[in-house]
């Protein structure tokens, strides 16, 4: 098993980079953001890798962060999600956005990703939600510091009432900043009070 690679970028192609490790070139499939990062990195690069073994070929997938590798492995454990689709998903959405969509059961965000239909979205939520909750500590560094389900629900409620996303997020943030934990209804009520004063 090849767990990681450390070497210099030799060249890149469509969807992959070749990393030179002591004169041996390893072709590594990467996400679009990963390829952009490897191209802009000066000096040696270190990638965390997953080796996919098929009957006719060995395919190496590489990631800059271990959290990306772990999420990739979680994705390929889902029924009907192979390495190609998993890499495509991680090329189109960040770890924080994807994790939040799964935890919030947000099918709209998931189906906006190319290659994921409604059935796949439901399957991803069903098979990954518990895993993400149990392993939240591993993804804590990848999750946005301000991520808060209560905040998200309050903003969604205000948007549903006709207020803009930007305005709602700003007011909810103001209401919740430095205050004691409060139920959702209280946060929404306080936010509406702020909005009506404007």
CSV table of C-alpha atoms in Angstrom, one decimal:
chain,number,residue,atom,x,y,z
A,1,UNK,CA,0.0,0.0,0.0
A,2,UNK,CA,1.3,3.4,-0.9
A,3,UNK,CA,0.1,5.8,1.9
A,4,UNK,CA,1.9,9.0,0.8
A,5,UNK,CA,4.4,10.4,-1.7
A,6,UNK,CA,6.9,13.1,-1.3
A,7,UNK,CA,8.8,14.4,-4.3
A,8,UNK,CA,8.9,17.1,-7.0
A,9,UNK,CA,6.3,17.8,-9.7
A,10,UNK,CA,7.4,16.5,-13.0
A,11,UNK,CA,4.4,17.5,-15.1
A,12,UNK,CA,0.6,17.5,-15.1
A,13,UNK,CA,-2.0,16.3,-17.5
A,14,UNK,CA,-5.8,16.3,-17.6
A,15,UNK,CA,-6.8,15.1,-14.2
A,16,UNK,CA,-3.4,14.0,-13.0
A,17,UNK,CA,0.1,15.0,-11.9
A,18,UNK,CA,3.3,13.0,-12.2
A,19,UNK,CA,5.4,13.2,-9.0
A,20,UNK,CA,9.1,12.4,-9.3
A,21,UNK,CA,10.3,10.5,-6.2
A,22,UNK,CA,14.0,9.8,-6.5
A,23,UNK,CA,13.8,9.3,-10.2
A,24,UNK,CA,10.6,7.3,-10.3
A,25,UNK,CA,7.5,9.1,-11.7
A,26,UNK,CA,4.2,8.3,-10.0
A,27,UNK,CA,1.0,9.3,-11.9
A,28,UNK,CA,-1.5,10.5,-9.4
A,29,UNK,CA,-5.1,11.4,-10.1
A,30,UNK,CA,-6.1,14.6,-8.3
A,31,UNK,CA,-9.0,17.0,-7.9
A,32,UNK,CA,-9.1,20.2,-9.9
A,33,UNK,CA,-8.2,22.3,-6.8
A,34,UNK,CA,-5.4,19.8,-6.0
A,35,UNK,CA,-3.9,20.1,-9.4
A,36,UNK,CA,-4.0,23.9,-9.2
A,37,UNK,CA,-2.2,23.7,-5.9
A,38,UNK,CA,0.4,21.3,-7.0
A,39,UNK,CA,1.2,23.4,-10.1
A,40,UNK,CA,1.7,26.5,-7.9
A,41,UNK,CA,3.8,24.7,-5.2
A,42,UNK,CA,7.5,25.4,-5.4
A,43,UNK,CA,9.8,22.6,-4.2
A,44,UNK,CA,8.9,19.2,-2.9
A,45,UNK,CA,5.2,18.3,-2.4
A,46,UNK,CA,3.7,15.7,-0.1
A,47,UNK,CA,0.5,13.9,-1.1
A,48,UNK,CA,-1.6,11.5,1.0
A,49,UNK,CA,-2.6,8.7,-1.4
A,50,UNK,CA,-5.1,5.9,-2.0
A,51,UNK,CA,-4.3,3.0,-4.3
A,52,UNK,CA,-7.2,1.6,-6.3
A,53,UNK,CA,-6.6,-1.9,-7.5
A,54,UNK,CA,-8.5,-3.0,-10.6
A,55,UNK,CA,-8.1,-6.1,-12.8
A,56,UNK,CA,-6.3,-4.3,-15.5
A,57,UNK,CA,-4.7,-1.3,-13.8
A,58,UNK,CA,-3.5,0.3,-10.5
A,59,UNK,CA,-4.7,3.9,-10.0
A,60,UNK,CA,-3.2,6.2,-7.4
A,61,UNK,CA,-5.3,9.1,-6.1
A,62,UNK,CA,-3.6,11.9,-4.2
A,63,UNK,CA,-4.6,14.7,-1.8
A,64,UNK,CA,-2.8,17.5,0.0
A,65,UNK,CA,-4.8,17.0,3.2
A,66,UNK,CA,-5.4,13.8,5.1
A,67,UNK,CA,-9.0,15.0,5.7
A,68,UNK,CA,-9.6,15.0,1.9
A,69,UNK,CA,-8.2,11.5,1.7
A,70,UNK,CA,-10.5,10.3,4.5
A,71,UNK,CA,-13.6,11.9,2.9
A,72,UNK,CA,-12.6,10.3,-0.5
A,73,UNK,CA,-12.5,6.9,1.2
A,74,UNK,CA,-15.8,7.5,2.8
A,75,UNK,CA,-17.3,8.4,-0.5
A,76,UNK,CA,-16.1,5.3,-2.3
A,77,UNK,CA,-17.6,3.2,0.5
A,78,UNK,CA,-21.1,4.5,-0.6
A,79,UNK,CA,-23.1,2.2,-2.9
A,80,UNK,CA,-22.6,3.1,-6.6
A,81,UNK,CA,-19.9,5.7,-5.8
A,82,UNK,CA,-16.6,4.8,-7.4
A,83,UNK,CA,-13.3,6.7,-7.3
A,84,UNK,CA,-14.0,8.6,-10.5
A,85,UNK,CA,-17.3,10.0,-9.1
A,86,UNK,CA,-15.8,10.6,-5.7
A,87,UNK,CA,-12.9,12.6,-7.2
A,88,UNK,CA,-15.4,14.6,-9.3
A,89,UNK,CA,-17.5,15.4,-6.2
A,90,UNK,CA,-14.4,16.7,-4.3
A,91,UNK,CA,-13.4,18.8,-7.4
A,92,UNK,CA,-16.8,20.6,-7.3
A,93,UNK,CA,-17.4,21.3,-3.6
A,94,UNK,CA,-15.3,22.0,-0.6
A,95,UNK,CA,-15.1,19.6,2.4
A,96,UNK,CA,-17.0,22.1,4.7
A,97,UNK,CA,-19.8,22.6,2.2
A,98,UNK,CA,-20.1,18.9,1.5
A,99,UNK,CA,-20.1,17.9,5.2
A,100,UNK,CA,-22.6,20.6,6.0
A,101,UNK,CA,-24.9,19.4,3.1
A,102,UNK,CA,-24.8,15.8,4.4
A,103,UNK,CA,-25.4,16.8,8.1
A,104,UNK,CA,-28.2,19.1,7.1
A,105,UNK,CA,-29.7,16.6,4.7
A,106,UNK,CA,-29.6,19.3,2.0
A,107,UNK,CA,-30.4,17.5,-1.2
A,108,UNK,CA,-30.5,20.7,-3.2
A,109,UNK,CA,-26.8,21.4,-2.7
A,110,UNK,CA,-25.9,17.7,-3.4
A,111,UNK,CA,-27.9,17.5,-6.6
A,112,UNK,CA,-26.2,20.7,-7.8
A,113,UNK,CA,-23.0,18.6,-8.1
A,114,UNK,CA,-22.5,17.1,-11.6
A,115,UNK,CA,-23.0,13.4,-11.5
A,116,UNK,CA,-25.3,13.3,-8.4
A,117,UNK,CA,-29.1,12.9,-9.0
A,118,UNK,CA,-31.8,12.8,-6.4
A,119,UNK,CA,-31.4,9.0,-5.7
A,120,UNK,CA,-27.6,9.4,-5.2
A,121,UNK,CA,-28.1,12.4,-2.9
A,122,UNK,CA,-30.5,10.4,-0.7
A,123,UNK,CA,-28.0,7.5,-0.7
A,124,UNK,CA,-25.1,9.8,0.3
A,125,UNK,CA,-27.1,11.3,3.2
A,126,UNK,CA,-28.3,7.8,4.3
A,127,UNK,CA,-24.8,6.2,4.3
A,128,UNK,CA,-22.6,9.1,5.3
A,129,UNK,CA,-24.5,11.2,7.9
A,130,UNK,CA,-23.8,8.9,10.8
A,131,UNK,CA,-20.2,8.4,9.7
A,132,UNK,CA,-19.6,12.1,9.5
A,133,UNK,CA,-21.2,12.7,12.9
A,134,UNK,CA,-19.1,10.0,14.6
A,135,UNK,CA,-15.9,11.2,13.0
A,136,UNK,CA,-16.6,14.9,13.4
A,137,UNK,CA,-13.3,15.4,15.2
A,138,UNK,CA,-11.3,14.3,12.2
A,139,UNK,CA,-13.0,16.9,10.0
A,140,UNK,CA,-13.1,19.7,12.6
A,141,UNK,CA,-10.1,21.4,11.0
A,142,UNK,CA,-11.9,21.2,7.6
A,143,UNK,CA,-15.2,22.5,8.9
A,144,UNK,CA,-15.7,26.3,9.0
A,145,UNK,CA,-15.2,27.7,12.5
A,146,UNK,CA,-18.5,29.5,12.3
A,147,UNK,CA,-20.5,26.5,11.3
A,148,UNK,CA,-23.6,26.3,13.5
A,149,UNK,CA,-26.8,24.4,12.6
A,150,UNK,CA,-28.9,26.8,14.7
A,151,UNK,CA,-27.4,29.8,12.8
A,152,UNK,CA,-28.1,28.1,9.5
A,153,UNK,CA,-31.7,27.3,10.4
A,154,UNK,CA,-32.4,30.8,11.6
A,155,UNK,CA,-31.0,32.3,8.3
A,156,UNK,CA,-33.1,29.8,6.3
A,157,UNK,CA,-36.2,30.8,8.1
A,158,UNK,CA,-35.6,34.5,7.4
A,159,UNK,CA,-34.9,33.8,3.7
A,160,UNK,CA,-38.2,31.9,3.6
A,161,UNK,CA,-39.9,35.0,4.9
A,162,UNK,CA,-38.5,37.1,2.0
A,163,UNK,CA,-35.3,38.6,3.4
A,164,UNK,CA,-32.1,38.2,1.4
A,165,UNK,CA,-29.5,35.6,2.3
A,166,UNK,CA,-26.8,38.2,2.9
A,167,UNK,CA,-29.0,40.4,5.1
A,168,UNK,CA,-30.3,37.4,7.0
A,169,UNK,CA,-26.9,36.0,7.7
A,170,UNK,CA,-25.6,39.4,8.9
A,171,UNK,CA,-28.5,40.0,11.3
A,172,UNK,CA,-28.5,36.5,12.7
A,173,UNK,CA,-24.7,36.8,13.3
A,174,UNK,CA,-25.3,40.1,15.1
A,175,UNK,CA,-28.1,38.6,17.3
A,176,UNK,CA,-26.1,35.5,18.2
A,177,UNK,CA,-22.7,37.2,18.8
A,178,UNK,CA,-21.7,37.1,22.4
A,179,UNK,CA,-25.2,36.0,23.6
A,180,UNK,CA,-26.1,33.0,25.7
A,181,UNK,CA,-27.4,29.9,23.8
A,182,UNK,CA,-31.1,30.5,22.9
A,183,UNK,CA,-33.8,28.4,21.1
A,184,UNK,CA,-34.3,28.9,17.4
A,185,UNK,CA,-37.6,30.7,17.9
A,186,UNK,CA,-35.9,33.3,20.1
A,187,UNK,CA,-33.1,33.9,17.6
A,188,UNK,CA,-35.6,34.4,14.8
A,189,UNK,CA,-37.7,36.7,16.9
A,190,UNK,CA,-34.7,38.9,17.8
A,191,UNK,CA,-33.5,38.9,14.2
A,192,UNK,CA,-36.9,40.0,12.9
A,193,UNK,CA,-36.9,42.8,15.5
A,194,UNK,CA,-33.5,44.0,14.1
A,195,UNK,CA,-34.8,43.8,10.5
A,196,UNK,CA,-38.0,45.7,11.3
A,197,UNK,CA,-36.0,48.5,12.8
A,198,UNK,CA,-34.1,49.1,9.6
